[in-house]
């Protein structure tokens, strides 16, 4: 589903990703773990198409199409969703307005009919309820003054509404207490499906207790240095990343 | 600031850019050709709001005349409330100067909301004197300027009495080669204790070539006062733009959403429902053409 071949990327002329290769088939959840500065967030941003993240080599195909050829919003409409480590505050734009604009923009680009207001509201209500989000919160400007947990729940709400084919979760566990982590993880798990892939980027094994990966990859200094099953996360938790730092250098 | 007499038919009475108050708005240049009487809309009026009365006033200008020159004086009586909503929707070749003076009385309320799309030359001045204790003044505004349009919002608030409140929230968008000017001065006289004055001006410059000139000033001669001013001018937040795009909005849609949201709070604060609807309709209509890149 998502195929990354020998990807190199630079931010402000500094090379961060140094030949990263990764395959995530549909229906699987892969975790990327690694120390600070390994390039984890850069990978998410590069895949989403953030300006100033220059792809200097390699290729990325998504469902057989060249992903890097597409604009940011085209990647979203093709089904890619990047959940931010720190979701941005959007002053003046009610969450509902934001979400409906996003959803209809995607539908328009895909040549689908726009969602009507009643259909939209019905679905938002259902999803919000499952995530314990109050409808009043959705009338407030998106993420403005929301707690860390509320922002992450808003991210999951957006995923559930936009129904992307592939999710990149960038440090979704940061800023969450144990209860919020459970609500958010349950929300993500509810989205697991045979035709959907996920890439879970995290520092800690903790999140992977809740969102169980099929594969774990260790990212150090811009490269995948080791891949394995879920047990690899436990090994990393016990021994740290030090053993890999020499390998990548 | 002394109010200089201006005779639109007499070029020697025009202020020049050497006048500190006019350094960002060059009237002599805008009126290089002295207008003919037929081209000028001239209005001078004195409006009295009687004690205890509540008045909501809507002014709109579609600028049929080439040149507009207005002088209005408002006297807001004791305990009276005046809400003034102004929409300046003028053609791009219009030249207009509007000056109003407002005098409050004890316990009176004056609220002003000005919305502008600018013109070849457009200046809107408001001079308020807190002449009564405990008066409340709000002077808000939003401007959306494009092409070579020019809008100058100049406000002067003089706290001459105790316990006066002034709140200002001005928001602006400029693009193309447009220029926005905000000159705001709050002056607190000796003895005007208990004054609470706040001035905020925020502008977004949407492309290189557009300008915002801002001159916020506080001048305080009383001891027991609370005064604050904030002035921010910048570009649209690129991270917010990217965030919107990752959710599927194309760049023009995302820009339109964010810039429109930037000015909306000024309109949403209008208490009068009918006028708020009118302003929102105006902003929605402007948004359709303004935000298209």
XYZ file of C-alpha atoms in Angstrom:
542
model
C 0.000 0.000 0.000
C 2.734 2.439 1.048
C 6.104 1.746 -0.445
C 9.115 3.899 0.418
C 12.314 3.215 -1.472
C 15.685 4.612 -0.491
C 14.195 7.975 0.519
C 16.492 10.865 1.247
C 15.194 14.201 2.472
C 16.692 17.445 3.677
C 15.387 20.265 5.805
C 17.104 23.625 5.308
C 19.863 21.870 3.338
C 20.533 19.465 6.206
C 20.024 15.837 5.199
C 17.817 14.083 7.744
C 16.563 10.966 5.941
C 19.453 9.014 4.479
C 18.071 6.228 2.354
C 14.977 4.976 4.135
C 13.198 1.919 2.791
C 9.883 0.713 4.166
C 6.837 -1.240 2.975
C 3.519 -1.100 4.774
C 0.892 -3.416 3.248
C -2.825 -2.703 3.552
C -4.363 -3.903 6.791
C -1.118 -3.694 8.756
C 0.066 -1.404 11.492
C 3.760 -0.642 11.518
C 5.535 1.212 14.272
C 8.568 3.397 13.856
C 10.647 3.846 16.954
C 13.820 5.759 17.370
C 15.752 8.244 19.478
C 15.362 12.005 19.324
C 16.637 13.477 16.097
C 16.505 10.192 14.166
C 14.156 11.688 11.575
C 10.839 10.253 12.773
C 8.821 13.460 12.455
C 10.688 14.381 9.287
C 9.450 11.142 7.725
C 5.837 12.092 8.534
C 6.240 15.620 7.202
C 8.088 14.474 4.075
C 5.318 11.990 3.265
C 2.653 14.668 3.825
C 4.549 17.140 1.640
C 5.511 19.900 4.035
C 7.144 22.899 2.311
C 10.912 23.174 2.957
C 11.174 19.411 3.338
C 13.122 18.660 0.199
C 13.054 15.161 -1.186
C 16.547 14.696 -2.571
C 16.286 11.070 -3.639
C 14.298 7.867 -3.648
C 10.644 7.252 -4.283
C 7.332 6.799 -2.497
C 4.356 5.084 -4.058
C 0.941 4.954 -2.467
C -1.481 2.402 -3.900
C 0.732 2.244 -6.965
C 0.751 5.993 -7.570
C 3.706 8.316 -7.179
C 2.967 10.111 -3.915
C 5.753 12.679 -4.176
C 4.284 14.068 -7.383
C 1.152 15.208 -5.600
C 0.409 18.430 -3.761
C -0.263 18.272 -0.025
C -4.054 18.375 -0.392
C -3.962 15.814 -3.224
C -2.126 13.390 -0.954
C -4.879 13.904 1.626
C -7.603 13.310 -0.955
C -5.760 10.167 -2.094
C -6.216 8.923 1.463
C -3.099 9.913 3.401
C -3.629 11.382 6.857
C -0.865 12.814 9.018
C -1.801 13.244 12.651
C 0.404 15.955 14.137
C 2.389 15.563 17.303
C 1.225 19.068 18.177
C -2.038 19.777 16.331
C -2.282 23.438 15.381
C -4.731 25.945 16.748
C -6.931 27.492 14.081
C -8.324 30.732 15.530
C -11.723 31.843 14.306
C -12.593 28.600 12.521
C -15.098 26.419 14.394
C -14.035 22.767 14.420
C -17.234 21.785 12.588
C -16.610 24.326 9.819
C -13.006 23.195 9.502
C -13.963 19.551 9.275
C -16.754 20.034 6.776
C -14.551 22.226 4.576
C -11.825 19.591 4.664
C -14.196 16.718 3.946
C -15.904 18.462 1.047
C -12.576 19.614 -0.407
C -11.445 15.996 -0.512
C -14.728 14.802 -1.984
C -14.622 17.487 -4.642
C -11.120 16.501 -5.682
C -12.160 12.856 -5.897
C -15.194 13.785 -7.970
C -17.638 12.659 -5.281
C -20.820 14.436 -4.197
C -20.402 16.826 -1.274
C -21.823 15.744 2.039
C -25.028 17.526 3.065
C -25.283 19.363 6.380
C -27.692 16.862 8.006
C -25.635 13.831 6.907
C -22.499 15.484 8.164
C -23.961 16.406 11.542
C -25.429 12.959 12.075
C -22.067 11.329 11.567
C -20.150 13.894 13.629
C -22.522 13.326 16.529
C -21.927 9.570 16.480
C -18.160 9.865 16.269
C -17.966 12.639 18.876
C -19.974 10.539 21.289
C -17.647 7.571 20.945
C -14.658 9.834 21.634
C -16.393 11.617 24.518
C -16.217 14.954 22.744
C -18.932 17.423 23.600
C -20.738 18.911 20.584
C -20.280 22.376 22.116
C -16.531 21.905 21.819
C -16.954 21.410 18.078
C -18.540 24.834 17.773
C -15.416 26.446 19.219
C -12.409 27.365 17.073
C -10.419 24.217 16.349
C -7.919 23.374 19.088
C -7.892 26.922 20.489
C -7.537 26.577 24.238
C -8.005 22.786 24.047
C -5.963 20.597 26.385
C -3.393 18.160 24.956
C -5.865 15.314 25.346
C -8.672 17.254 23.676
C -6.463 18.103 20.715
C -5.571 14.436 20.204
C -9.206 13.398 20.474
C -9.978 16.028 17.823
C -7.324 14.406 15.639
C -9.016 11.029 15.978
C -12.386 12.615 15.265
C -10.974 14.038 12.038
C -9.569 10.645 11.053
C -12.886 8.987 11.667
C -14.730 11.613 9.641
C -12.277 11.857 6.741
C -11.857 8.054 6.543
C -8.323 8.079 5.146
C -6.803 4.916 3.704
C -3.525 5.378 5.480
C -2.739 6.979 8.838
C 0.559 8.369 10.016
C 0.392 8.967 13.748
C 3.246 11.196 14.855
C 3.847 10.785 18.599
C 0.152 10.558 19.229
C 0.870 9.622 22.836
C 2.662 12.851 23.703
C 0.699 15.088 26.028
C -1.766 12.368 26.976
C -2.558 11.070 30.423
C -3.420 7.403 30.861
C -7.175 7.843 30.441
C -6.831 10.032 27.348
C -4.322 7.567 25.901
C -6.932 4.839 26.235
C -9.694 6.883 24.570
C -7.411 7.929 21.723
C -6.033 4.400 21.231
C -9.528 2.910 21.208
C -10.460 5.487 18.567
C -7.469 4.547 16.436
C -8.064 0.814 16.912
C -11.649 1.258 15.757
C -10.183 2.456 12.460
C -8.104 -0.662 11.893
C -9.382 -2.320 8.741
C -8.178 -4.764 6.083
C -7.982 -1.968 3.507
C -6.280 0.571 5.769
C -2.644 0.871 6.753
C -1.050 2.723 9.645
C 2.372 4.016 10.541
C 2.726 4.739 14.241
C 5.674 6.949 15.129
C 6.638 6.866 18.781
C 9.443 7.147 21.307
C 7.961 4.785 23.799
C 6.674 1.268 23.881
C 3.720 2.438 26.002
C 1.553 3.447 23.036
C 2.164 0.062 21.408
C 0.513 -1.677 24.373
C -2.663 0.007 23.191
C -2.163 0.080 19.431
C -0.578 -3.286 18.714
C 1.727 -3.207 15.693
C 2.331 -5.988 13.209
C 5.859 -4.795 12.589
C 8.303 -2.580 14.439
C 11.093 -0.667 12.711
C 13.981 1.083 14.385
C 14.890 4.411 12.811
C 18.318 5.766 13.660
C 20.123 8.611 11.908
C 17.741 8.667 8.948
C 17.694 4.935 8.187
C 15.789 1.851 9.258
C 18.441 -0.150 11.070
C 16.335 -3.065 12.210
C 12.859 -4.472 11.680
C 11.010 -7.119 13.612
C 7.800 -8.200 15.276
C 6.097 -6.539 18.255
C 8.664 -8.077 20.593
C 11.257 -5.687 19.190
C 9.513 -2.810 20.940
C 9.902 -4.556 24.286
C 13.564 -5.203 23.613
C 14.085 -1.507 22.806
C 12.294 -0.521 25.990
C 14.670 -2.750 27.961
C 17.932 -1.927 26.221
C 17.474 1.506 24.657
C 18.728 2.708 21.302
C 22.429 2.874 22.167
C 23.283 -0.441 20.517
C 22.102 0.967 17.163
C 23.824 4.296 17.238
C 27.099 2.743 16.063
C 25.376 0.780 13.310
C 23.976 3.850 11.582
C 27.057 6.007 11.801
C -4.184 66.845 17.833
C -5.710 70.031 16.650
C -8.359 69.469 14.056
C -7.220 71.332 11.019
C -9.931 72.862 8.910
C -10.026 71.254 5.535
C -11.636 72.869 2.501
C -11.746 70.328 -0.278
C -11.887 73.141 -2.881
C -8.831 74.887 -1.499
C -5.574 72.980 -2.056
C -3.706 75.290 0.291
C -5.769 73.860 3.171
C -4.749 70.271 2.390
C -2.477 68.613 4.925
C 0.839 67.424 3.559
C 2.989 64.457 4.448
C 5.114 66.780 6.508
C 2.232 66.883 8.969
C 2.951 64.119 11.460
C -0.692 63.018 11.425
C -0.715 62.675 7.649
C 2.655 61.199 6.882
C 1.244 57.887 5.670
C -1.688 59.333 3.740
C -0.942 61.823 1.033
C -4.090 63.805 0.355
C -2.402 66.374 -1.878
C -1.292 63.578 -4.151
C -4.754 62.019 -4.200
C -6.322 65.372 -5.046
C -3.786 66.636 -7.527
C -6.705 67.902 -9.539
C -8.979 70.030 -7.360
C -12.443 68.466 -7.555
C -15.403 70.260 -9.076
C -18.430 70.934 -6.881
C -20.490 68.383 -8.801
C -18.039 65.621 -7.964
C -18.057 66.220 -4.238
C -20.324 64.730 -1.627
C -20.149 66.997 1.394
C -21.825 66.230 4.679
C -21.553 68.045 7.963
C -23.841 67.210 10.817
C -24.284 67.330 14.545
C -26.103 64.430 16.143
C -27.310 64.536 19.706
C -28.235 61.389 21.574
C -30.428 62.493 24.459
C -29.802 61.276 27.980
C -30.853 57.670 28.477
C -31.574 57.127 24.805
C -30.321 54.142 22.788
C -29.478 54.674 19.142
C -28.151 52.196 16.606
C -26.841 53.870 13.504
C -25.844 52.265 10.231
C -23.797 54.156 7.689
C -22.789 52.786 4.369
C -21.039 54.391 1.508
C -20.996 53.099 -1.986
C -19.220 56.298 -3.025
C -21.289 57.584 -5.913
C -19.379 60.853 -5.779
C -15.720 60.935 -6.785
C -14.818 62.752 -3.590
C -16.476 62.467 -0.190
C -15.878 64.807 2.699
C -17.812 64.238 5.892
C -17.669 65.893 9.277
C -19.901 64.461 11.954
C -20.201 65.389 15.572
C -21.849 63.116 18.085
C -22.866 64.219 21.543
C -23.814 61.166 23.598
C -25.919 62.205 26.576
C -25.785 60.953 30.114
C -26.463 57.211 30.277
C -27.150 57.154 26.526
C -25.910 54.427 24.181
C -24.803 54.946 20.610
C -23.779 52.052 18.399
C -22.379 53.064 15.054
C -21.733 50.535 12.306
C -19.991 51.812 9.192
C -19.377 49.927 5.956
C -17.055 51.690 3.549
C -17.662 49.955 0.240
C -16.274 52.450 -2.248
C -15.087 52.113 -5.836
C -11.355 51.897 -6.355
C -10.984 55.415 -7.750
C -12.862 57.125 -4.893
C -11.285 59.660 -2.568
C -12.880 60.065 0.823
C -12.201 61.739 4.126
C -14.495 61.213 7.057
C -13.925 62.774 10.397
C -16.123 62.362 13.416
C -15.847 63.748 16.876
C -17.575 62.072 19.760
C -18.179 63.472 23.179
C -19.348 61.214 25.966
C -21.297 62.080 29.111
C -21.323 60.295 32.480
C -22.249 56.629 32.157
C -22.695 56.786 28.406
C -21.665 54.081 25.929
C -20.246 54.596 22.447
C -19.526 51.601 20.259
C -18.167 51.907 16.755
C -17.491 49.228 14.143
C -15.889 50.210 10.858
C -15.439 47.849 7.906
C -13.511 48.951 4.877
C -12.296 47.725 1.539
C -10.374 50.954 0.953
C -10.327 53.210 -2.079
C -7.762 55.213 -4.017
C -7.578 57.310 -0.885
C -9.726 56.680 2.146
C -9.303 58.135 5.587
C -11.591 57.539 8.528
C -10.873 59.582 11.632
C -12.591 59.325 14.987
C -11.859 61.693 17.832
C -13.393 60.716 21.124
C -13.363 62.705 24.310
C -14.245 60.961 27.535
C -15.972 64.067 28.811
C -18.106 62.229 31.352
C -16.916 59.910 34.109
C -17.460 56.189 33.748
C -18.144 56.271 30.022
C -17.465 53.182 27.939
C -16.016 53.377 24.451
C -15.406 50.601 21.971
C -13.842 51.319 18.605
C -13.394 48.275 16.477
C -12.719 47.790 12.837
C -11.595 45.505 10.077
C -10.112 46.214 6.690
C -9.617 44.025 3.626
C -7.512 45.826 1.061
C -6.405 44.722 -2.372
C -5.008 46.146 -5.617
C -3.652 49.628 -4.942
C -6.256 50.584 -2.381
C -5.474 52.722 0.612
C -7.268 52.887 3.919
C -6.281 55.010 6.871
C -7.977 54.456 10.196
C -6.993 57.158 12.615
C -8.385 57.256 16.124
C -7.792 59.615 19.006
C -9.225 58.975 22.417
C -8.835 61.544 25.122
C -9.590 60.450 28.661
C -10.468 63.692 30.376
C -12.628 62.218 33.126
C -12.269 59.454 35.699
C -13.164 55.763 35.277
C -13.421 55.844 31.512
C -13.113 52.578 29.594
C -11.768 52.297 26.054
C -11.409 49.087 24.084
C -10.093 48.866 20.564
C -9.748 45.863 18.324
C -8.671 46.525 14.760
C -7.890 43.716 12.328
C -6.598 44.096 8.821
C -5.706 42.178 5.693
C -3.644 43.641 2.879
C -2.587 42.129 -0.415
C -1.350 43.166 -3.872
C 0.013 46.712 -3.517
C -2.540 47.896 -0.987
C -1.693 49.989 2.046
C -3.362 49.914 5.422
C -2.695 52.649 7.949
C -3.612 52.519 11.607
C -2.850 55.490 13.800
C -4.270 55.107 17.242
C -3.630 57.373 20.170
C -4.990 57.136 23.654
C -4.310 60.150 25.815
C -5.009 60.057 29.523
C -5.152 63.484 31.121
C -3.858 64.321 34.558
C -6.543 63.355 37.045
C -8.350 60.876 34.777
C -7.799 58.141 37.353
C -9.406 54.742 37.017
C -9.001 54.847 33.253
C -8.933 51.417 31.632
C -7.787 51.606 28.027
C -6.780 48.818 25.683
C -5.805 49.064 22.048
C -5.100 46.166 19.741
C -4.199 46.222 16.077
C -3.412 43.031 14.173
C -2.706 42.865 10.475
C -1.749 40.192 8.005
C 0.308 41.078 4.968
C -0.634 38.474 2.389
C 2.067 39.172 -0.175
C 5.216 41.193 -0.715
C 4.344 44.614 -2.037
C 1.446 45.251 0.326
C 2.047 47.547 3.280
C 0.761 48.233 6.750
C 1.787 51.366 8.613
C 0.872 51.256 12.260
C 1.431 53.878 14.898
C -0.147 52.966 18.232
C 0.457 55.526 20.981
C -0.391 55.794 24.643
C 0.206 59.043 26.450
C -0.544 58.893 30.140
C -0.494 61.696 32.690
C -2.675 60.121 35.381
C -1.368 57.744 38.058
C -4.029 55.169 38.692
C -4.711 53.782 35.238
C -4.592 50.543 33.301
C -3.467 50.931 29.725
C -2.211 48.440 27.193
C -1.576 48.327 23.515
C -0.648 45.501 21.238
C 0.299 45.707 17.621
C 1.182 42.708 15.493
C 1.826 42.652 11.788
C 2.855 39.490 10.050
C 2.234 36.929 7.384
C -0.296 34.143 7.448
C 0.869 31.305 9.683
C 2.458 28.824 7.261
C 2.138 25.964 9.735
C -1.599 26.515 10.057
C -1.827 26.643 6.275
C 0.026 23.331 5.963
C -2.167 21.802 8.662
C -5.308 22.717 6.685
C -3.781 21.302 3.505
C -2.956 17.973 5.148
C -6.686 17.691 5.821
C -7.475 18.045 2.143
C -8.008 21.740 1.499
C -6.225 23.185 -1.506
C -4.089 26.226 -0.829
C -6.608 28.898 -1.930
C -9.353 27.279 0.170
C -7.080 27.060 3.196
C -5.907 30.661 2.796
C -9.477 31.881 2.410
C -10.601 29.992 5.496
C -7.778 31.346 7.644
C -7.833 34.949 6.485
C -11.603 35.172 6.626
C -11.520 33.763 10.147
C -8.965 36.401 11.057
C -11.330 39.349 10.569
C -14.616 37.692 11.520
C -14.408 38.213 15.295
C -14.769 41.974 14.785
C -18.121 41.487 13.037
C -19.289 38.797 15.416
C -18.938 41.173 18.346
C -21.687 43.446 17.027
C -24.582 43.056 19.440
C -27.351 44.286 17.156
C -28.454 41.182 15.297
C -29.723 42.839 12.112
C -26.576 44.927 11.705
C -24.333 42.009 12.504
C -26.057 40.047 9.738
C -25.549 42.943 7.338
C -21.846 43.138 8.095
C -21.390 39.377 7.903
C -23.112 39.389 4.531
C -20.795 42.157 3.358
C -17.713 40.262 4.545
C -18.903 36.986 3.005
C -19.478 38.742 -0.309
C -16.078 40.416 -0.184
C -14.443 37.131 0.782
C -15.576 35.523 -2.449
C -13.416 37.818 -4.527
C -10.843 38.905 -1.973
C -9.449 35.517 -1.099
C -9.149 34.234 -4.647
C -5.461 34.381 -5.436
